[in-house]
mmCIF file of C-alpha atoms (C1' of nucleotides) in Angstrom:
data_model
loop_
_atom_site.group_PDB
_atom_site.id
_atom_site.type_symbol
_atom_site.label_atom_id
_atom_site.label_comp_id
_atom_site.label_asym_id
_atom_site.label_seq_id
_atom_site.Cartn_x
_atom_site.Cartn_y
_atom_site.Cartn_z
ATOM 1 C CA MET A 1 -3.502 -2.019 -16.915
ATOM 2 C CA HIS A 2 -1.589 1.013 -17.830
ATOM 3 C CA ALA A 3 1.146 0.946 -15.336
ATOM 4 C CA ALA A 4 4.067 1.660 -17.528
ATOM 5 C CA ASP A 5 2.618 4.660 -19.236
ATOM 6 C CA SER A 6 1.494 6.364 -16.141
ATOM 7 C CA VAL A 7 4.025 7.596 -13.761
ATOM 8 C CA SER A 8 3.735 9.995 -10.955
ATOM 9 C CA ASN A 9 7.160 11.281 -10.459
ATOM 10 C CA MET A 10 8.753 12.702 -7.415
ATOM 11 C CA SER A 11 12.033 14.413 -7.086
ATOM 12 C CA VAL A 12 13.919 15.193 -4.006
ATOM 13 C CA ARG A 13 15.474 18.451 -3.147
ATOM 14 C CA ARG A 14 18.343 17.228 -1.152
ATOM 15 C CA THR A 15 19.879 18.957 1.747
ATOM 16 C CA PRO A 16 22.652 19.643 1.897
ATOM 17 C CA PRO A 17 23.696 19.469 -1.746
ATOM 18 C CA THR A 18 27.126 18.195 -0.942
ATOM 19 C CA GLY A 19 28.582 15.791 1.507
ATOM 20 C CA GLU A 20 29.396 12.161 1.269
ATOM 21 C CA GLY A 21 26.918 11.310 3.935
ATOM 22 C CA PHE A 22 24.164 12.145 1.512
ATOM 23 C CA GLN A 23 25.131 10.059 -1.384
ATOM 24 C CA HIS A 24 21.581 9.422 -2.404
ATOM 25 C CA SER A 25 20.922 13.092 -2.765
ATOM 26 C CA SER A 26 19.348 12.726 -6.179
ATOM 27 C CA ILE A 27 16.994 9.933 -5.324
ATOM 28 C CA ARG A 28 13.798 10.104 -7.243
ATOM 29 C CA ILE A 29 10.767 7.909 -6.891
ATOM 30 C CA ASN A 30 7.954 7.335 -9.337
ATOM 31 C CA LEU A 31 4.566 5.899 -8.644
ATOM 32 C CA GLU A 32 4.262 3.406 -11.464
ATOM 33 C CA ASN A 33 0.521 3.023 -11.708
ATOM 34 C CA SER A 34 -0.372 6.561 -10.845
ATOM 35 C CA ASP A 35 -3.086 6.797 -13.476
ATOM 36 C CA LEU A 36 -4.882 3.940 -11.856
ATOM 37 C CA TRP A 37 -4.407 5.497 -8.470
ATOM 38 C CA LYS A 38 -5.793 8.764 -9.750
ATOM 39 C CA SER A 39 -8.803 7.027 -11.182
ATOM 40 C CA PHE A 40 -9.546 5.649 -7.771
ATOM 41 C CA HIS A 41 -8.610 8.818 -5.994
ATOM 42 C CA ASN A 42 -11.034 10.834 -8.074
ATOM 43 C CA VAL A 43 -13.808 8.628 -6.764
ATOM 44 C CA GLY A 44 -12.450 8.202 -3.270
ATOM 45 C CA THR A 45 -10.167 5.237 -2.896
ATOM 46 C CA GLU A 46 -11.260 2.514 -0.522
ATOM 47 C CA MET A 47 -9.104 -0.382 0.603
ATOM 48 C CA ILE A 48 -10.594 -3.521 2.029
ATOM 49 C CA ILE A 49 -9.046 -4.654 5.275
ATOM 50 C CA THR A 50 -9.794 -8.070 6.703
ATOM 51 C CA LYS A 51 -8.947 -10.056 9.756
ATOM 52 C CA HIS A 52 -6.524 -12.248 7.842
ATOM 53 C CA GLY A 53 -5.087 -9.469 5.729
ATOM 54 C CA ARG A 54 -6.047 -8.132 2.351
ATOM 55 C CA ARG A 55 -3.798 -6.940 -0.427
ATOM 56 C CA MET A 56 -4.133 -3.421 -1.665
ATOM 57 C CA PHE A 57 -5.667 -2.625 -4.995
ATOM 58 C CA PRO A 58 -4.280 -0.666 -6.626
ATOM 59 C CA HIS A 59 -1.097 -1.865 -5.050
ATOM 60 C CA CYS A 60 1.923 0.266 -4.448
ATOM 61 C CA SER A 61 4.455 0.006 -7.213
ATOM 62 C CA VAL A 62 7.282 2.480 -7.553
ATOM 63 C CA SER A 63 10.486 2.902 -9.471
ATOM 64 C CA LEU A 64 13.585 4.504 -8.108
ATOM 65 C CA SER A 65 16.386 6.465 -9.646
ATOM 66 C CA GLY A 66 19.380 8.279 -8.344
ATOM 67 C CA LEU A 67 20.580 5.449 -6.134
ATOM 68 C CA GLN A 68 24.235 4.589 -5.795
ATOM 69 C CA PRO A 69 24.587 1.323 -7.747
ATOM 70 C CA PHE A 70 26.905 -0.324 -5.241
ATOM 71 C CA ALA A 71 25.364 0.954 -2.042
ATOM 72 C CA ASN A 72 22.796 -1.191 -0.318
ATOM 73 C CA TYR A 73 19.324 0.074 0.331
ATOM 74 C CA VAL A 74 16.310 -1.046 2.276
ATOM 75 C CA ILE A 75 12.930 0.013 0.923
ATOM 76 C CA MET A 76 10.010 0.197 3.297
ATOM 77 C CA VAL A 77 6.404 1.308 3.422
ATOM 78 C CA ASP A 78 4.209 2.289 6.296
ATOM 79 C CA MET A 79 0.712 3.708 6.527
ATOM 80 C CA ILE A 80 0.055 7.107 8.010
ATOM 81 C CA PRO A 81 -3.324 8.408 9.157
ATOM 82 C CA VAL A 82 -4.487 11.316 7.082
ATOM 83 C CA ASP A 83 -6.164 13.011 9.978
ATOM 84 C CA GLY A 84 -7.652 12.499 13.396
ATOM 85 C CA TYR A 85 -11.108 11.516 12.291
ATOM 86 C CA LYS A 86 -13.109 8.462 11.510
ATOM 87 C CA TYR A 87 -15.604 8.473 8.708
ATOM 88 C CA LYS A 88 -18.893 6.931 7.725
ATOM 89 C CA TRP A 89 -20.510 6.426 4.372
ATOM 90 C CA LYS A 90 -23.796 8.184 4.293
ATOM 91 C CA LYS A 91 -26.009 9.116 1.385
ATOM 92 C CA GLU A 92 -23.359 8.306 -1.153
ATOM 93 C CA GLN A 93 -20.639 10.355 0.421
ATOM 94 C CA TRP A 94 -18.181 10.205 3.246
ATOM 95 C CA GLU A 95 -18.914 12.099 6.405
ATOM 96 C CA VAL A 96 -16.914 12.604 9.524
ATOM 97 C CA ALA A 97 -18.174 10.246 12.196
ATOM 98 C CA GLY A 98 -16.112 11.447 15.107
ATOM 99 C CA LYS A 99 -12.624 11.374 16.387
ATOM 100 C CA ALA A 100 -10.267 8.682 15.251
ATOM 101 C CA GLU A 101 -9.711 5.568 17.267
ATOM 102 C CA PRO A 102 -6.383 5.309 19.045
ATOM 103 C CA GLN A 103 -3.802 4.261 16.532
ATOM 104 C CA PRO A 104 -3.065 0.549 16.348
ATOM 105 C CA PRO A 105 0.534 -0.657 16.530
ATOM 106 C CA CYS A 106 2.373 0.945 13.659
ATOM 107 C CA ARG A 107 4.054 -1.502 11.365
ATOM 108 C CA THR A 108 6.292 -1.112 8.405
ATOM 109 C CA TYR A 109 6.367 -3.383 5.395
ATOM 110 C CA VAL A 110 9.892 -4.017 4.231
ATOM 111 C CA HIS A 111 10.256 -4.857 0.575
ATOM 112 C CA PRO A 112 11.233 -8.539 0.445
ATOM 113 C CA ASP A 113 14.268 -7.799 -1.734
ATOM 114 C CA SER A 114 15.729 -5.615 0.969
ATOM 115 C CA PRO A 115 18.523 -5.048 1.451
ATOM 116 C CA ALA A 116 19.784 -4.886 -2.103
ATOM 117 C CA PRO A 117 22.285 -2.752 -3.980
ATOM 118 C CA GLY A 118 21.114 0.320 -5.790
ATOM 119 C CA SER A 119 21.709 -1.410 -9.101
ATOM 120 C CA HIS A 120 19.075 -3.949 -8.159
ATOM 121 C CA TRP A 121 16.465 -1.350 -7.311
ATOM 122 C CA LEU A 122 17.284 0.569 -10.477
ATOM 123 C CA LYS A 123 16.774 -2.445 -12.708
ATOM 124 C CA GLN A 124 13.048 -2.613 -12.373
ATOM 125 C CA SER A 125 10.153 -1.173 -10.497
ATOM 126 C CA LEU A 126 9.406 -2.279 -6.981
ATOM 127 C CA SER A 127 6.096 -3.894 -6.318
ATOM 128 C CA PHE A 128 4.532 -3.965 -2.913
ATOM 129 C CA LEU A 129 1.894 -6.340 -4.176
ATOM 130 C CA LYS A 130 2.192 -8.631 -1.201
ATOM 131 C CA LEU A 131 1.681 -5.944 1.343
ATOM 132 C CA LYS A 132 -1.438 -6.773 3.296
ATOM 133 C CA LEU A 133 -3.742 -4.668 5.388
ATOM 134 C CA THR A 134 -5.607 -5.951 8.397
ATOM 135 C CA ASN A 135 -7.908 -4.657 11.073
ATOM 136 C CA ASN A 136 -6.774 -7.325 13.487
ATOM 137 C CA THR A 137 -4.798 -5.533 16.155
ATOM 138 C CA LEU A 138 -3.542 -8.899 17.381
ATOM 139 C CA ASP A 139 -2.293 -9.875 13.959
ATOM 140 C CA GLN A 140 0.869 -11.941 14.120
ATOM 141 C CA HIS A 141 1.564 -12.188 10.420
ATOM 142 C CA GLY A 142 3.154 -8.793 10.260
ATOM 143 C CA HIS A 143 0.408 -7.244 8.195
ATOM 144 C CA ILE A 144 -0.086 -3.529 8.495
ATOM 145 C CA ILE A 145 -2.782 -2.819 11.026
ATOM 146 C CA LEU A 146 -5.339 -0.152 10.209
ATOM 147 C CA HIS A 147 -8.655 0.995 11.566
ATOM 148 C CA SER A 148 -11.690 0.600 9.422
ATOM 149 C CA MET A 149 -13.368 3.824 8.313
ATOM 150 C CA HIS A 150 -10.179 5.773 8.811
ATOM 151 C CA ARG A 151 -8.118 7.404 6.112
ATOM 152 C CA TYR A 152 -4.478 6.653 5.448
ATOM 153 C CA TYR A 153 -1.740 7.122 2.927
ATOM 154 C CA PRO A 154 1.305 4.969 2.269
ATOM 155 C CA ARG A 155 4.724 6.383 2.949
ATOM 156 C CA PHE A 156 7.828 5.043 1.236
ATOM 157 C CA HIS A 157 11.209 4.996 2.903
ATOM 158 C CA VAL A 158 14.488 4.557 1.061
ATOM 159 C CA VAL A 159 17.169 3.722 3.565
ATOM 160 C CA GLN A 160 20.813 3.310 2.749
ATOM 161 C CA ALA A 161 21.782 0.328 4.847
ATOM 162 C CA ASP A 162 23.670 -2.913 4.421
ATOM 163 C CA SER A 163 21.194 -4.942 6.396
ATOM 164 C CA LEU A 164 17.859 -4.677 8.095
ATOM 165 C CA TYR A 165 19.706 -4.420 11.348
ATOM 166 C CA THR A 166 21.666 -1.370 10.347
ATOM 167 C CA VAL A 167 18.691 0.479 8.965
ATOM 168 C CA ARG A 168 18.595 2.630 12.012
ATOM 169 C CA TRP A 169 22.013 4.080 11.207
ATOM 170 C CA GLY A 170 21.429 4.619 7.548
ATOM 171 C CA PRO A 171 20.418 7.882 5.989
ATOM 172 C CA PHE A 172 16.958 7.627 4.613
ATOM 173 C CA GLN A 173 14.454 9.571 2.637
ATOM 174 C CA THR A 174 10.721 9.404 2.760
ATOM 175 C CA PHE A 175 8.221 9.856 -0.033
ATOM 176 C CA SER A 176 4.496 9.844 -0.403
ATOM 177 C CA PHE A 177 1.969 10.460 -3.145
ATOM 178 C CA PRO A 178 -1.270 12.376 -2.682
ATOM 179 C CA GLU A 179 -3.246 10.107 -4.966
ATOM 180 C CA THR A 180 -2.547 7.086 -2.789
ATOM 181 C CA THR A 181 -4.718 8.309 0.045
ATOM 182 C CA PHE A 182 -7.429 5.795 0.849
ATOM 183 C CA THR A 183 -10.144 4.956 3.300
ATOM 184 C CA ALA A 184 -9.797 1.611 5.034
ATOM 185 C CA VAL A 185 -13.059 -0.319 4.976
ATOM 186 C CA THR A 186 -14.203 -3.832 5.763
ATOM 187 C CA ALA A 187 -16.698 -3.736 2.918
ATOM 188 C CA TYR A 188 -16.858 -1.399 -0.032
ATOM 189 C CA GLN A 189 -19.095 1.556 0.522
ATOM 190 C CA ASN A 190 -18.919 3.445 -2.741
ATOM 191 C CA PRO A 191 -20.296 1.433 -5.684
ATOM 192 C CA LYS A 192 -18.088 3.431 -8.027
ATOM 193 C CA ILE A 193 -15.055 2.030 -6.294
ATOM 194 C CA THR A 194 -16.413 -1.477 -6.607
ATOM 195 C CA LYS A 195 -16.893 -0.984 -10.294
ATOM 196 C CA LEU A 196 -13.420 0.375 -10.754
ATOM 197 C CA LYS A 197 -11.931 -2.529 -8.867
ATOM 198 C CA ILE A 198 -13.860 -5.083 -10.845
ATOM 199 C CA ASP A 199 -12.778 -3.434 -14.058
ATOM 200 C CA HIS A 200 -9.107 -3.338 -13.180
ATOM 201 C CA ASN A 201 -8.450 -6.166 -10.799
ATOM 202 C CA PRO A 202 -7.884 -9.491 -12.575
ATOM 203 C CA PHE A 203 -8.905 -11.440 -9.525
ATOM 204 C CA ALA A 204 -12.307 -9.887 -9.738
ATOM 205 C CA LYS A 205 -12.902 -11.224 -13.225
ATOM 206 C CA GLY A 206 -15.265 -13.765 -11.883
ATOM 207 C CA PHE A 207 -17.488 -10.913 -10.919
ATOM 208 C CA ARG A 208 -16.883 -8.908 -14.023
ATOM 209 C CA GLU A 209 -17.568 -11.553 -16.591
ATOM 210 C CA GLY A 210 -20.995 -13.026 -16.826
ATOM 211 C CA GLY A 211 -22.077 -16.558 -16.228
ATOM 212 C CA THR A 212 -21.080 -17.083 -12.651
ATOM 213 C CA HIS A 213 -23.408 -17.838 -9.840
ATOM 214 C CA SER A 214 -22.166 -14.893 -7.946
ATOM 215 C CA HIS A 215 -23.073 -12.532 -10.692
ATOM 216 C CA LYS A 216 -26.451 -13.951 -11.294
ATOM 217 C CA ARG A 217 -27.101 -13.713 -7.644
ATOM 218 C CA CYS A 218 -25.852 -10.161 -7.485
ATOM 219 C CA ARG A 219 -27.880 -9.098 -10.416
ATOM 220 C CA ALA A 220 -30.993 -10.804 -9.269
ATOM 221 C CA GLN A 221 -30.737 -8.978 -6.022
ATOM 222 C CA GLY A 222 -30.145 -5.665 -7.659
ATOM 223 C CA SER A 223 -26.684 -5.139 -6.380
ATOM 224 C CA PRO A 224 -25.503 -1.818 -7.651
ATOM 225 C CA SER A 225 -22.086 -3.168 -8.374
ATOM 226 C CA GLY A 226 -22.799 -6.695 -9.342
ATOM 227 C CA SER A 227 -22.977 -6.155 -13.063
ATOM 228 C CA PRO A 228 -21.074 -9.040 -14.563
ATOM 229 C CA SER A 229 -20.443 -7.274 -17.805
ATOM 230 C CA ALA A 230 -19.557 -4.048 -16.249
ATOM 231 C CA LYS A 231 -18.565 -1.537 -18.857
ATOM 232 C CA LYS A 232 -15.004 -0.467 -18.890
ATOM 233 C CA VAL A 233 -14.705 2.816 -17.143
ATOM 234 C CA PRO A 234 -13.379 5.288 -19.685
ATOM 235 C CA LYS A 235 -9.996 6.630 -18.905
ATOM 236 C CA PRO A 236 -10.203 10.080 -17.462
ATOM 237 C CA SER A 237 -9.267 12.634 -20.039
ATOM 238 C CA HIS A 238 -6.671 14.097 -17.750
ATOM 239 C CA GLU A 239 -4.439 11.089 -18.166
ATOM 240 C CA SER A 240 -2.774 12.447 -21.258
ATOM 241 C CA PRO A 241 1.013 12.486 -21.309
ATOM 242 C CA GLN A 242 0.934 16.235 -21.465
ATOM 243 C CA SER A 243 -1.063 16.535 -18.344
ATOM 244 C CA LEU A 244 1.156 14.041 -16.636
ATOM 245 C CA GLN A 245 4.142 16.107 -17.507
ATOM 246 C CA LYS A 246 2.542 18.955 -15.741
ATOM 247 C CA MET A 247 2.858 17.132 -12.521
ATOM 248 C CA ARG A 248 5.784 19.006 -11.258
ATOM 249 C CA LEU A 249 7.935 17.119 -8.937
ATOM 250 C CA HIS A 250 8.449 18.700 -5.707
ATOM 251 C CA THR A 251 9.817 17.617 -2.466
ATOM 252 C CA GLU A 252 10.352 19.782 0.489
ATOM 253 C CA LYS A 253 12.825 18.581 2.972
ATOM 254 C CA GLY A 254 12.659 19.827 6.447
ATOM 255 C CA LEU A 255 9.698 22.100 6.002
ATOM 256 C CA THR A 256 7.029 22.441 8.564
ATOM 257 C CA SER A 257 3.508 22.094 7.356
ATOM 258 C CA THR A 258 3.150 25.833 7.472
ATOM 259 C CA GLU A 259 6.198 26.310 5.348
ATOM 260 C CA GLN A 260 4.972 23.740 2.934
ATOM 261 C CA SER A 261 1.661 25.458 2.522
ATOM 262 C CA GLN A 262 3.449 28.575 1.520
ATOM 263 C CA LYS A 263 5.210 26.859 -1.317
ATOM 264 C CA GLY A 264 2.150 26.574 -3.445
ATOM 265 C CA PRO A 265 -1.555 25.880 -3.394
ATOM 266 C CA HIS A 266 -1.147 22.153 -3.698
ATOM 267 C CA PHE A 267 0.674 21.927 -0.455
ATOM 268 C CA SER A 268 -2.329 23.058 1.428
ATOM 269 C CA ALA A 269 -3.849 19.737 0.546
ATOM 270 C CA TRP A 270 -0.775 17.629 0.933
ATOM 271 C CA PRO A 271 0.396 16.532 3.319
ATOM 272 C CA PRO A 272 -3.070 16.125 4.678
ATOM 273 C CA GLU A 273 -3.378 18.784 7.242
ATOM 274 C CA GLN A 274 -6.571 20.489 6.327
ATOM 275 C CA ASP A 275 -9.810 20.527 8.139
ATOM 276 C CA ALA A 276 -11.741 17.307 7.954
ATOM 277 C CA SER A 277 -14.697 19.047 6.415
ATOM 278 C CA ASP A 278 -12.593 19.707 3.362
ATOM 279 C CA ARG A 279 -12.044 16.051 2.812
ATOM 280 C CA LEU A 280 -15.473 14.609 3.107
ATOM 281 C CA HIS A 281 -15.593 13.836 -0.548
ATOM 282 C CA ALA A 282 -13.123 12.459 -2.966
ATOM 283 C CA GLU A 283 -10.543 15.016 -3.875
ATOM 284 C CA PRO A 284 -10.207 15.071 -7.638
ATOM 285 C CA LEU A 285 -6.658 15.479 -8.739
ATOM 286 C CA ASP A 286 -6.846 18.330 -11.106
ATOM 287 C CA MET A 287 -4.174 17.690 -13.650
ATOM 288 C CA GLU A 288 -4.055 21.320 -14.640
ATOM 289 C CA TYR A 289 -3.328 21.980 -11.090
ATOM 290 C CA ASP A 290 0.260 21.763 -10.149
ATOM 291 C CA TYR A 291 -0.405 18.710 -8.178
ATOM 292 C CA SER A 292 2.782 17.144 -7.092
ATOM 293 C CA CYS A 293 4.329 14.634 -4.878
ATOM 294 C CA GLU A 294 6.506 15.725 -2.126
ATOM 295 C CA GLU A 295 8.849 14.081 0.181
ATOM 296 C CA GLN A 296 6.855 13.417 3.272
ATOM 297 C CA MET A 297 9.185 13.936 6.129
ATOM 298 C CA VAL A 298 8.816 11.341 8.770
ATOM 299 C CA PRO A 299 8.710 13.773 11.641
ATOM 300 C CA ALA A 300 6.413 16.096 9.808
ATOM 301 C CA SER A 301 3.673 13.573 9.795
ATOM 302 C CA LEU A 302 1.666 15.594 12.174
ATOM 303 C CA PRO A 303 -1.472 13.520 12.275
ATOM 304 C CA TYR A 304 0.555 10.734 13.711
ATOM 305 C CA ASN A 305 2.527 12.697 16.154
ATOM 306 C CA SER A 306 -0.092 12.757 18.800
ATOM 307 C CA TYR A 307 0.300 9.064 18.995
ATOM 308 C CA ARG A 308 3.957 8.699 18.269
ATOM 309 C CA SER A 309 5.483 11.635 19.966
ATOM 310 C CA LEU A 310 5.294 9.913 23.282
ATOM 311 C CA GLU A 311 7.022 6.929 21.871
ATOM 312 C CA TYR A 312 9.731 9.040 20.328
ATOM 313 C CA GLY A 313 10.141 10.798 23.587
ATOM 314 C CA ARG A 314 11.096 7.549 25.150
ATOM 315 C CA TYR A 315 14.104 7.311 22.928
ATOM 316 C CA PRO A 316 15.971 10.551 23.036
ATOM 317 C CA PHE A 317 18.236 11.149 20.149
ATOM 318 C CA PRO A 318 21.926 11.109 20.933
ATOM 319 C CA THR A 319 23.227 14.606 21.113
ATOM 320 C CA SER A 320 25.785 13.974 18.449
ATOM 321 C CA GLU A 321 23.030 13.078 16.063
ATOM 322 C CA ALA A 322 21.807 16.592 16.076
ATOM 323 C CA GLU A 323 24.997 17.970 14.643
ATOM 324 C CA PRO A 324 24.899 19.463 11.195
ATOM 325 C CA ALA A 325 25.320 16.921 8.469
ATOM 326 C CA GLN A 326 28.304 18.610 6.957
ATOM 327 C CA GLU A 327 30.230 17.872 10.031
ATOM 328 C CA GLN A 328 29.015 14.347 10.432
ATOM 329 C CA PRO A 329 28.532 12.889 7.015
ATOM 330 C CA THR A 330 27.181 9.632 8.307
ATOM 331 C CA VAL A 331 24.620 11.088 10.590
ATOM 332 C CA HIS A 332 20.975 10.567 9.920
ATOM 333 C CA PRO A 333 19.694 13.302 7.613
ATOM 334 C CA LEU A 334 16.632 13.856 9.686
ATOM 335 C CA ALA A 335 18.835 14.846 12.530
ATOM 336 C CA THR A 336 20.574 17.563 10.598
ATOM 337 C CA ALA A 337 20.137 21.246 11.072
ATOM 338 C CA GLU A 338 18.215 21.236 7.819
ATOM 339 C CA TYR A 339 15.426 19.577 9.576
ATOM 340 C CA THR A 340 13.561 22.412 11.143
ATOM 341 C CA ALA A 341 10.674 20.955 12.982
ATOM 342 C CA PRO A 342 11.739 21.163 16.589
ATOM 343 C CA GLN A 343 8.174 21.061 17.748
ATOM 344 C CA HIS A 344 7.987 17.536 16.389
ATOM 345 C CA PRO A 345 11.347 16.074 17.233
ATOM 346 C CA TYR A 346 12.006 12.902 15.432
ATOM 347 C CA HIS A 347 14.098 10.436 17.306
ATOM 348 C CA HIS A 348 15.655 7.595 15.511
ATOM 349 C CA PRO A 349 14.958 4.535 17.579
ATOM 350 C CA TYR A 350 18.430 3.994 18.813
ATOM 351 C CA ALA A 351 17.142 2.608 22.013
ATOM 352 C CA TYR A 352 15.044 -0.153 20.577
ATOM 353 C CA SER A 353 16.434 -3.255 22.095
ATOM 354 C CA ASN A 354 14.768 -5.939 20.034
ATOM 355 C CA THR A 355 12.736 -6.494 16.931
ATOM 356 C CA ALA A 356 9.533 -6.639 18.888
ATOM 357 C CA ASP A 357 10.126 -3.077 19.927
ATOM 358 C CA TRP A 358 11.132 -2.141 16.448
ATOM 359 C CA SER A 359 7.963 -3.574 15.072
ATOM 360 C CA GLN A 360 6.073 -0.893 16.882
ATOM 361 C CA HIS A 361 8.144 1.760 15.230
ATOM 362 C CA PRO A 362 7.117 3.040 11.834
ATOM 363 C CA LEU A 363 10.466 2.157 10.349
ATOM 364 C CA PHE A 364 11.241 -1.010 12.173
ATOM 365 C CA SER A 365 8.544 -3.545 12.008
ATOM 366 C CA TYR A 366 9.146 -7.208 11.440
ATOM 367 C CA THR A 367 6.644 -7.370 8.653
ATOM 368 C CA CYS A 368 9.004 -8.993 6.224
ATOM 369 C CA TRP A 369 11.642 -10.266 8.540
ATOM 370 C "C1'" DT B 1 -32.963 0.701 13.396
ATOM 371 C "C1'" DC B 2 -28.586 1.562 11.810
ATOM 372 C "C1'" DC B 3 -23.962 0.584 11.106
ATOM 373 C "C1'" DT B 4 -19.960 -2.345 10.909
ATOM 374 C "C1'" DC B 5 -17.770 -6.696 10.576
ATOM 375 C "C1'" DT B 6 -17.213 -11.636 9.363
ATOM 376 C "C1'" DA B 7 -17.425 -15.940 6.875
ATOM 377 C "C1'" DA B 8 -18.803 -18.418 2.928
ATOM 378 C "C1'" DC B 9 -19.175 -18.525 -1.812
ATOM 379 C "C1'" DA B 10 -17.710 -19.203 -6.864
ATOM 380 C "C1'" DC B 11 -14.600 -17.857 -9.669
ATOM 381 C "C1'" DT B 12 -9.714 -16.316 -11.607
ATOM 382 C "C1'" DT B 13 -4.884 -15.812 -11.151
ATOM 383 C "C1'" DT B 14 -0.589 -17.094 -9.323
ATOM 384 C "C1'" DT B 15 2.708 -20.286 -7.801
ATOM 385 C "C1'" DG B 16 5.533 -24.151 -7.738
ATOM 386 C "C1'" DA B 17 6.445 -28.912 -8.584
ATOM 387 C "C1'" DA B 18 6.720 -32.351 -12.134
ATOM 388 C "C1'" DT B 19 7.608 -33.564 -16.699
ATOM 389 C "C1'" DC B 20 9.533 -33.265 -21.179
ATOM 390 C "C1'" DG B 21 12.719 -32.125 -24.906
ATOM 391 C "C1'" DC B 22 16.943 -30.297 -26.452
ATOM 392 C "C1'" DA C 1 23.795 -33.607 -16.384
ATOM 393 C "C1'" DG C 2 21.999 -29.147 -17.094
ATOM 394 C "C1'" DC C 3 18.827 -25.924 -18.729
ATOM 395 C "C1'" DG C 4 14.564 -23.980 -20.425
ATOM 396 C "C1'" DA C 5 9.736 -24.619 -21.743
ATOM 397 C "C1'" DT C 6 5.374 -26.568 -20.750
ATOM 398 C "C1'" DT C 7 1.706 -28.588 -18.012
ATOM 399 C "C1'" DC C 8 -1.165 -29.070 -14.161
ATOM 400 C "C1'" DA C 9 -2.878 -29.008 -9.478
ATOM 401 C "C1'" DA C 10 -2.972 -26.463 -5.333
ATOM 402 C "C1'" DA C 11 -2.911 -22.208 -3.110
ATOM 403 C "C1'" DA C 12 -4.060 -17.597 -2.892
ATOM 404 C "C1'" DG C 13 -6.686 -13.894 -4.213
ATOM 405 C "C1'" DT C 14 -11.115 -11.350 -5.633
ATOM 406 C "C1'" DG C 15 -15.964 -8.827 -4.564
ATOM 407 C "C1'" DT C 16 -20.637 -9.924 -2.959
ATOM 408 C "C1'" DT C 17 -23.833 -11.299 0.232
ATOM 409 C "C1'" DA C 18 -26.405 -12.722 4.413
ATOM 410 C "C1'" DG C 19 -26.337 -12.652 8.927
ATOM 411 C "C1'" DA C 20 -24.409 -11.569 13.438
ATOM 412 C "C1'" DG C 21 -23.333 -8.262 16.780
ATOM 413 C "C1'" DG C 22 -22.947 -3.762 18.985
#
DNA sequence: TCCTCTAACACTTTTGAATCGC
DNA sequence: AGCGATTCAAAAGTGTTAGAGG
């Protein structure tokens, strides 16, 4: 594993630059194992989802900086559909197979250490190893529910809050990484992904190293991925420190997708807004390219809005929340004038009356409660 | 026929309790 | 008595496969 030496870094352009209500204005988030993610992304990351829940591999691991040491934070992750399509694996590539299924209940995984002071989060990287994905829409274990053959990306939320119950009042920031996009599957489709997983995932050693029944069986039956002594996949040449440094950090707060696309070529591909035909294959992350991570605004998650907008509409934002942040330092940043996406109004779920309701909200599931 | 999903399999890793020594 | 290191068994996790089901 090369987690420590590979970091995808993300900075946050805070708005406004001053104001006590935005104390975490310099929050930065790094994807710890970004090299591994990129290796998978270059092939077309697939994540197994099962009825009882399956961990992600690679798993989400990030490090934070810029937090206030004595302020409490809650760190959360949810999964956002990349687009409105479902896919199928055909002739060694992904093809669009129609419109996406209606979105399952949206759940958020809360990091088990939450809430914790900034000093705690700054000490070491955060691992979301225990986050599990399921295709069971009736799941009661709090796993994140996804549709098979659909594409998603994880979204990280850093919320300044003293408890899970005050999260809804805390200012928060949202981050995502382009290389973490994946296709949810119930069985691996791309043999290259299988090979990568076997090479990197310690739990798959039994399949990597020879001598086991499974391997002999796989090999005897000509499984394309069942090679017990699978060769180590050479590290992509683009993983040099120099190329990593080229990954300019960029976050755009309060930009519409159109505005984002005008900021640079990489924004046309992230957040995922492009035509599905552009994404049929794995999207190699060209390191020479100014590929970057940006803050993925919660309300700007357009692919999800068709599903969520109705829900948000049920919980109108208090009028006072829409005041400029400078005047109301404690107001939610997404409700500030800086947030210019009126066509996709984001309403903080003030009106959620219980955790069951919250669990259906992207930021308020009971996953880890 | 094709595609997707599930359960079982054999193996490794992780976890936590028990034990030991200082 | 308290603490840390070590050991060991159980639990949890892995990808592959055959077969079921739509």
